[in-house]
PDB file of C-alpha atoms in Angstrom:
ATOM      1  CA  MET A 503      71.093 -18.210  15.430  1.00  0.00           C
ATOM      2  CA  LYS A 504      69.274 -18.730  18.746  1.00  0.00           C
ATOM      3  CA  ASP A 505      70.886 -15.401  20.029  1.00  0.00           C
ATOM      4  CA  LEU A 506      69.348 -13.598  17.087  1.00  0.00           C
ATOM      5  CA  ILE A 507      65.841 -14.882  17.765  1.00  0.00           C
ATOM      6  CA  THR A 508      65.662 -14.724  21.542  1.00  0.00           C
ATOM      7  CA  PRO A 509      65.580 -10.961  22.030  1.00  0.00           C
ATOM      8  CA  LEU A 510      62.801 -10.453  19.452  1.00  0.00           C
ATOM      9  CA  LYS A 511      59.245  -9.441  20.742  1.00  0.00           C
ATOM     10  CA  ASP A 512      55.893  -9.007  19.069  1.00  0.00           C
ATOM     11  CA  GLU A 513      53.432  -6.177  19.338  1.00  0.00           C
ATOM     12  CA  LYS A 514      52.236  -7.419  22.593  1.00  0.00           C
ATOM     13  CA  GLN A 515      55.778  -7.568  24.196  1.00  0.00           C
ATOM     14  CA  ASN A 516      55.791 -11.510  24.024  1.00  0.00           C
ATOM     15  CA  ASN A 517      59.308 -12.665  23.954  1.00  0.00           C
ATOM     16  CA  MET A 518      60.361 -16.237  22.720  1.00  0.00           C
ATOM     17  CA  LEU A 519      59.410 -17.846  26.148  1.00  0.00           C
ATOM     18  CA  HIS A 520      55.894 -16.496  26.008  1.00  0.00           C
ATOM     19  CA  PHE A 521      55.341 -18.128  22.750  1.00  0.00           C
ATOM     20  CA  VAL A 522      56.687 -21.513  24.120  1.00  0.00           C
ATOM     21  CA  GLY A 523      54.291 -21.012  27.059  1.00  0.00           C
ATOM     22  CA  LYS A 524      51.263 -21.069  24.736  1.00  0.00           C
ATOM     23  CA  GLN A 525      49.574 -24.436  24.206  1.00  0.00           C
ATOM     24  CA  ALA A 526      50.886 -26.547  21.430  1.00  0.00           C
ATOM     25  CA  LYS A 527      48.764 -27.363  18.376  1.00  0.00           C
ATOM     26  CA  ARG A 528      46.903 -30.625  18.586  1.00  0.00           C
ATOM     27  CA  LYS A 529      48.851 -32.058  15.851  1.00  0.00           C
ATOM     28  CA  ARG A 530      52.104 -31.974  17.758  1.00  0.00           C
ATOM     29  CA  LEU A 531      50.495 -33.765  20.783  1.00  0.00           C
ATOM     30  CA  GLU A 532      48.701 -36.498  18.807  1.00  0.00           C
ATOM     31  CA  ASP A 533      51.440 -39.159  19.248  1.00  0.00           C
ATOM     32  CA  VAL A 534      51.191 -39.036  22.935  1.00  0.00           C
ATOM     33  CA  SER A 535      48.529 -41.180  24.482  1.00  0.00           C
ATOM     34  CA  GLY A 536      46.788 -39.814  27.579  1.00  0.00           C
ATOM     35  CA  VAL A 537      46.182 -36.282  28.630  1.00  0.00           C
ATOM     36  CA  ALA A 538      48.510 -36.480  31.706  1.00  0.00           C
ATOM     37  CA  LEU A 539      51.484 -37.496  29.448  1.00  0.00           C
ATOM     38  CA  LYS A 540      50.579 -34.632  27.067  1.00  0.00           C
ATOM     39  CA  MET A 541      50.823 -32.230  29.905  1.00  0.00           C
ATOM     40  CA  GLN A 542      54.220 -33.845  30.806  1.00  0.00           C
ATOM     41  CA  ARG A 543      55.381 -33.319  27.218  1.00  0.00           C
ATOM     42  CA  GLU A 544      54.325 -29.619  27.346  1.00  0.00           C
ATOM     43  CA  LEU A 545      56.090 -29.083  30.695  1.00  0.00           C
ATOM     44  CA  LEU A 546      59.302 -30.769  29.165  1.00  0.00           C
ATOM     45  CA  TRP A 547      59.125 -28.542  26.143  1.00  0.00           C
ATOM     46  CA  PHE A 548      58.504 -25.385  28.235  1.00  0.00           C
ATOM     47  CA  LYS A 549      61.130 -26.101  30.930  1.00  0.00           C
ATOM     48  CA  GLY A 550      63.759 -27.226  28.357  1.00  0.00           C
ATOM     49  CA  THR A 551      63.630 -23.769  26.691  1.00  0.00           C
ATOM     50  CA  ILE A 552      63.847 -21.311  29.497  1.00  0.00           C
ATOM     51  CA  PRO A 553      66.814 -18.951  29.233  1.00  0.00           C
ATOM     52  CA  PRO A 554      67.200 -17.740  32.809  1.00  0.00           C
ATOM     53  CA  SER A 555      67.286 -14.065  31.682  1.00  0.00           C
ATOM     54  CA  TYR A 556      63.744 -14.300  30.180  1.00  0.00           C
ATOM     55  CA  LYS A 557      61.924 -16.023  33.177  1.00  0.00           C
ATOM     56  CA  GLU A 558      60.689 -12.977  34.714  1.00  0.00           C
ATOM     57  CA  ARG A 559      60.081 -10.594  31.768  1.00  0.00           C
ATOM     58  CA  LYS A 560      56.420  -9.647  31.382  1.00  0.00           C
ATOM     59  CA  ASN A 561      54.420  -9.252  28.198  1.00  0.00           C
ATOM     60  CA  GLY A 562      52.039  -6.507  27.412  1.00  0.00           C
ATOM     61  CA  ASP A 563      49.156  -8.237  29.596  1.00  0.00           C
ATOM     62  CA  GLY A 564      51.701  -8.268  32.508  1.00  0.00           C
ATOM     63  CA  LEU A 565      52.268 -11.944  32.541  1.00  0.00           C
ATOM     64  CA  THR A 566      55.572 -13.837  32.848  1.00  0.00           C
ATOM     65  CA  PRO A 567      56.185 -16.845  30.663  1.00  0.00           C
ATOM     66  CA  GLU A 568      55.460 -19.293  33.459  1.00  0.00           C
ATOM     67  CA  GLU A 569      52.128 -17.343  34.256  1.00  0.00           C
ATOM     68  CA  LEU A 570      51.178 -17.433  30.646  1.00  0.00           C
ATOM     69  CA  PHE A 571      52.009 -21.305  30.511  1.00  0.00           C
ATOM     70  CA  THR A 572      49.782 -21.823  33.612  1.00  0.00           C
ATOM     71  CA  LYS A 573      46.868 -19.821  32.178  1.00  0.00           C
ATOM     72  CA  GLU A 574      47.195 -21.518  28.726  1.00  0.00           C
ATOM     73  CA  HIS A 575      47.273 -24.990  30.159  1.00  0.00           C
ATOM     74  CA  LYS A 576      44.670 -24.703  32.949  1.00  0.00           C
ATOM     75  CA  GLN A 577      42.197 -26.923  30.825  1.00  0.00           C
ATOM     76  CA  LEU A 578      44.866 -29.440  30.172  1.00  0.00           C
ATOM     77  CA  VAL A 579      45.840 -29.693  33.781  1.00  0.00           C
ATOM     78  CA  MET A 580      42.197 -30.385  34.599  1.00  0.00           C
ATOM     79  CA  GLU A 581      41.663 -32.941  31.779  1.00  0.00           C
ATOM     80  CA  GLY A 582      44.994 -34.613  32.917  1.00  0.00           C
ATOM     81  CA  GLU A 583      43.814 -34.790  36.628  1.00  0.00           C
ATOM     82  CA  LYS A 584      40.510 -36.580  35.385  1.00  0.00           C
ATOM     83  CA  TRP A 585      42.273 -38.917  32.907  1.00  0.00           C
ATOM     84  CA  MET A 586      44.942 -39.961  35.720  1.00  0.00           C
ATOM     85  CA  LYS A 587      42.150 -40.469  38.375  1.00  0.00           C
ATOM     86  CA  ASP A 588      40.099 -42.640  35.952  1.00  0.00           C
ATOM     87  CA  THR A 589      43.135 -44.738  34.759  1.00  0.00           C
ATOM     88  CA  ALA A 590      44.233 -45.041  38.423  1.00  0.00           C
ATOM     89  CA  SER A 591      40.731 -46.156  39.519  1.00  0.00           C
ATOM     90  CA  GLN A 592      40.386 -48.711  36.728  1.00  0.00           C
ATOM     91  CA  CYS A 593      43.811 -50.174  37.271  1.00  0.00           C
ATOM     92  CA  MET A 594      43.253 -50.236  41.219  1.00  0.00           C
ATOM     93  CA  VAL A 595      40.072 -52.423  40.523  1.00  0.00           C
ATOM     94  CA  VAL A 596      41.992 -54.922  38.385  1.00  0.00           C
ATOM     95  CA  ALA A 597      44.904 -54.859  41.067  1.00  0.00           C
ATOM     96  CA  ALA A 598      42.355 -55.491  43.872  1.00  0.00           C
ATOM     97  CA  LEU A 599      40.765 -58.506  41.981  1.00  0.00           C
ATOM     98  CA  ILE A 600      44.233 -59.964  41.381  1.00  0.00           C
ATOM     99  CA  ALA A 601      45.203 -59.621  45.052  1.00  0.00           C
ATOM    100  CA  THR A 602      41.844 -61.278  46.119  1.00  0.00           C
ATOM    101  CA  ILE A 603      42.483 -64.109  43.699  1.00  0.00           C
ATOM    102  CA  VAL A 604      45.953 -64.891  44.604  1.00  0.00           C
ATOM    103  CA  PHE A 605      45.284 -64.635  48.217  1.00  0.00           C
ATOM    104  CA  ALA A 606      42.565 -67.189  48.066  1.00  0.00           C
ATOM    105  CA  ALA A 607      44.858 -69.360  45.940  1.00  0.00           C
ATOM    106  CA  ALA A 608      47.504 -69.192  48.652  1.00  0.00           C
ATOM    107  CA  PHE A 609      45.140 -71.130  50.975  1.00  0.00           C
ATOM    108  CA  THR A 610      43.466 -73.421  48.585  1.00  0.00           C
ATOM    109  CA  VAL A 611      46.560 -74.990  47.262  1.00  0.00           C
ATOM    110  CA  PRO A 612      46.483 -77.396  44.220  1.00  0.00           C
ATOM    111  CA  GLY A 613      45.751 -80.901  45.390  1.00  0.00           C
ATOM    112  CA  GLY A 614      44.604 -79.819  48.716  1.00  0.00           C
ATOM    113  CA  TYR A 615      45.990 -80.727  52.277  1.00  0.00           C
ATOM    114  CA  ASN A 616      46.786 -84.066  53.948  1.00  0.00           C
ATOM    115  CA  GLN A 617      44.042 -84.691  56.282  1.00  0.00           C
ATOM    116  CA  ASP A 618      46.423 -86.344  58.889  1.00  0.00           C
ATOM    117  CA  ASN A 619      49.071 -83.613  59.210  1.00  0.00           C
ATOM    118  CA  GLY A 620      47.600 -80.527  57.297  1.00  0.00           C
ATOM    119  CA  ILE A 621      50.672 -80.377  55.028  1.00  0.00           C
ATOM    120  CA  PRO A 622      49.917 -79.756  51.193  1.00  0.00           C
ATOM    121  CA  ILE A 623      49.863 -83.092  49.404  1.00  0.00           C
ATOM    122  CA  PHE A 624      52.232 -81.888  46.642  1.00  0.00           C
ATOM    123  CA  HIS A 625      54.684 -79.872  48.947  1.00  0.00           C
ATOM    124  CA  SER A 626      57.544 -81.894  47.877  1.00  0.00           C
ATOM    125  CA  LYS A 627      57.289 -81.308  44.200  1.00  0.00           C
ATOM    126  CA  ALA A 628      59.463 -78.560  42.717  1.00  0.00           C
ATOM    127  CA  THR A 629      56.510 -77.251  40.631  1.00  0.00           C
ATOM    128  CA  PHE A 630      54.513 -76.769  43.805  1.00  0.00           C
ATOM    129  CA  MET A 631      57.323 -74.486  45.079  1.00  0.00           C
ATOM    130  CA  VAL A 632      57.101 -72.539  41.830  1.00  0.00           C
ATOM    131  CA  PHE A 633      53.462 -71.969  42.339  1.00  0.00           C
ATOM    132  CA  VAL A 634      54.004 -70.783  45.921  1.00  0.00           C
ATOM    133  CA  VAL A 635      56.666 -68.352  44.844  1.00  0.00           C
ATOM    134  CA  ALA A 636      54.670 -67.032  41.755  1.00  0.00           C
ATOM    135  CA  ASP A 637      51.476 -66.632  43.949  1.00  0.00           C
ATOM    136  CA  ALA A 638      53.444 -64.763  46.695  1.00  0.00           C
ATOM    137  CA  ILE A 639      55.112 -62.438  44.020  1.00  0.00           C
ATOM    138  CA  SER A 640      51.712 -61.803  42.382  1.00  0.00           C
ATOM    139  CA  LEU A 641      50.216 -60.966  45.852  1.00  0.00           C
ATOM    140  CA  PHE A 642      52.903 -58.570  46.681  1.00  0.00           C
ATOM    141  CA  ALA A 643      53.074 -56.863  43.248  1.00  0.00           C
ATOM    142  CA  SER A 644      49.366 -56.344  43.165  1.00  0.00           C
ATOM    143  CA  SER A 645      49.359 -54.861  46.596  1.00  0.00           C
ATOM    144  CA  ALA A 646      52.273 -52.525  45.579  1.00  0.00           C
ATOM    145  CA  SER A 647      50.237 -51.662  42.614  1.00  0.00           C
ATOM    146  CA  ILE A 648      47.159 -50.659  44.634  1.00  0.00           C
ATOM    147  CA  LEU A 649      49.334 -48.513  46.804  1.00  0.00           C
ATOM    148  CA  MET A 650      50.891 -46.750  43.774  1.00  0.00           C
ATOM    149  CA  PHE A 651      47.289 -46.127  42.315  1.00  0.00           C
ATOM    150  CA  LEU A 652      46.080 -44.991  45.642  1.00  0.00           C
ATOM    151  CA  SER A 653      48.868 -42.463  45.878  1.00  0.00           C
ATOM    152  CA  ILE A 654      47.814 -41.151  42.329  1.00  0.00           C
ATOM    153  CA  LEU A 655      44.334 -40.693  43.422  1.00  0.00           C
ATOM    154  CA  ILE A 656      45.146 -38.767  46.611  1.00  0.00           C
ATOM    155  CA  SER A 657      47.939 -36.590  44.727  1.00  0.00           C
ATOM    156  CA  ARG A 658      47.398 -32.825  44.751  1.00  0.00           C
ATOM    157  CA  TYR A 659      47.520 -32.510  40.898  1.00  0.00           C
ATOM    158  CA  ALA A 660      49.609 -29.296  40.821  1.00  0.00           C
ATOM    159  CA  GLN A 661      50.981 -28.422  37.426  1.00  0.00           C
ATOM    160  CA  ARG A 662      54.561 -29.400  38.358  1.00  0.00           C
ATOM    161  CA  ASP A 663      53.489 -32.784  39.405  1.00  0.00           C
ATOM    162  CA  PHE A 664      52.688 -33.682  35.756  1.00  0.00           C
ATOM    163  CA  LEU A 665      56.399 -33.315  35.054  1.00  0.00           C
ATOM    164  CA  GLU A 666      57.778 -36.308  37.127  1.00  0.00           C
ATOM    165  CA  SER A 667      55.762 -37.318  40.162  1.00  0.00           C
ATOM    166  CA  LEU A 668      52.513 -38.436  38.587  1.00  0.00           C
ATOM    167  CA  PRO A 669      54.076 -40.151  35.492  1.00  0.00           C
ATOM    168  CA  LYS A 670      56.468 -41.949  37.628  1.00  0.00           C
ATOM    169  CA  LYS A 671      53.845 -43.316  39.893  1.00  0.00           C
ATOM    170  CA  LEU A 672      51.705 -44.169  36.821  1.00  0.00           C
ATOM    171  CA  MET A 673      54.595 -46.253  35.259  1.00  0.00           C
ATOM    172  CA  LEU A 674      55.541 -47.941  38.571  1.00  0.00           C
ATOM    173  CA  GLY A 675      51.918 -48.858  39.259  1.00  0.00           C
ATOM    174  CA  LEU A 676      51.453 -50.163  35.705  1.00  0.00           C
ATOM    175  CA  ALA A 677      54.698 -52.213  35.951  1.00  0.00           C
ATOM    176  CA  THR A 678      53.741 -53.798  39.253  1.00  0.00           C
ATOM    177  CA  LEU A 679      50.254 -54.552  37.781  1.00  0.00           C
ATOM    178  CA  PHE A 680      51.891 -56.045  34.909  1.00  0.00           C
ATOM    179  CA  LEU A 681      54.136 -58.141  37.143  1.00  0.00           C
ATOM    180  CA  SER A 682      51.260 -59.404  39.198  1.00  0.00           C
ATOM    181  CA  ILE A 683      49.361 -60.498  36.061  1.00  0.00           C
ATOM    182  CA  VAL A 684      52.265 -62.227  34.645  1.00  0.00           C
ATOM    183  CA  THR A 685      53.014 -64.168  38.108  1.00  0.00           C
ATOM    184  CA  MET A 686      49.350 -64.863  38.536  1.00  0.00           C
ATOM    185  CA  THR A 687      49.376 -66.456  35.037  1.00  0.00           C
ATOM    186  CA  ILE A 688      52.519 -68.471  35.923  1.00  0.00           C
ATOM    187  CA  ALA A 689      50.960 -69.734  39.244  1.00  0.00           C
ATOM    188  CA  PHE A 690      47.772 -70.757  37.356  1.00  0.00           C
ATOM    189  CA  SER A 691      49.769 -72.613  34.683  1.00  0.00           C
ATOM    190  CA  VAL A 692      51.916 -74.369  37.403  1.00  0.00           C
ATOM    191  CA  SER A 693      48.727 -75.367  39.376  1.00  0.00           C
ATOM    192  CA  PHE A 694      47.382 -77.149  36.343  1.00  0.00           C
ATOM    193  CA  PHE A 695      50.730 -78.871  35.742  1.00  0.00           C
ATOM    194  CA  VAL A 696      50.735 -80.016  39.398  1.00  0.00           C
ATOM    195  CA  LEU A 697      47.251 -81.382  39.252  1.00  0.00           C
ATOM    196  CA  TYR A 698      47.154 -82.858  35.843  1.00  0.00           C
ATOM    197  CA  HIS A 699      50.704 -84.005  35.142  1.00  0.00           C
ATOM    198  CA  LYS A 700      51.116 -87.724  34.945  1.00  0.00           C
ATOM    199  CA  GLY A 701      54.117 -89.127  36.602  1.00  0.00           C
TER     200      GLY A 701
END
């Protein structure tokens, strides 16, 4: 069936790949959140349907399927860049706040320090060690998240970057941000337990 449809052309000499290169209807992209991820979906659809023999064939306007795809998706690329930068900026603020909080918490440990030797009062409790580890993981994860979001902000936003590079950076940045939030919450809970647990 595919072999029967592939060689067909319309009155403007558009082959099957030229039609794939046109922007999808809004309804097909409604289930994807975020403009950059919509662009990724479009690229995956386009790259997945390219028969090699049709890559360089030009239509009546003198455009190859890839050139038509670029022309049709220029606005989506610009919207995707804006969405990606806005998302990265907002997440970077959250990651910076978390890094600030857990950095300060590392030096103002629950219970304070022994005035005679400078060692934390609860240093021998297992829960205190859980606090230290969770706080350290949160600091490193939020720092990694900041670096991921910074790399998104300084990306070049070429059309092909929306296929793998930018979505991977976004997912890694969000994963490390989520990890830092979870470990910060654990550190907070454990510090409460250390301070207010009787016995």
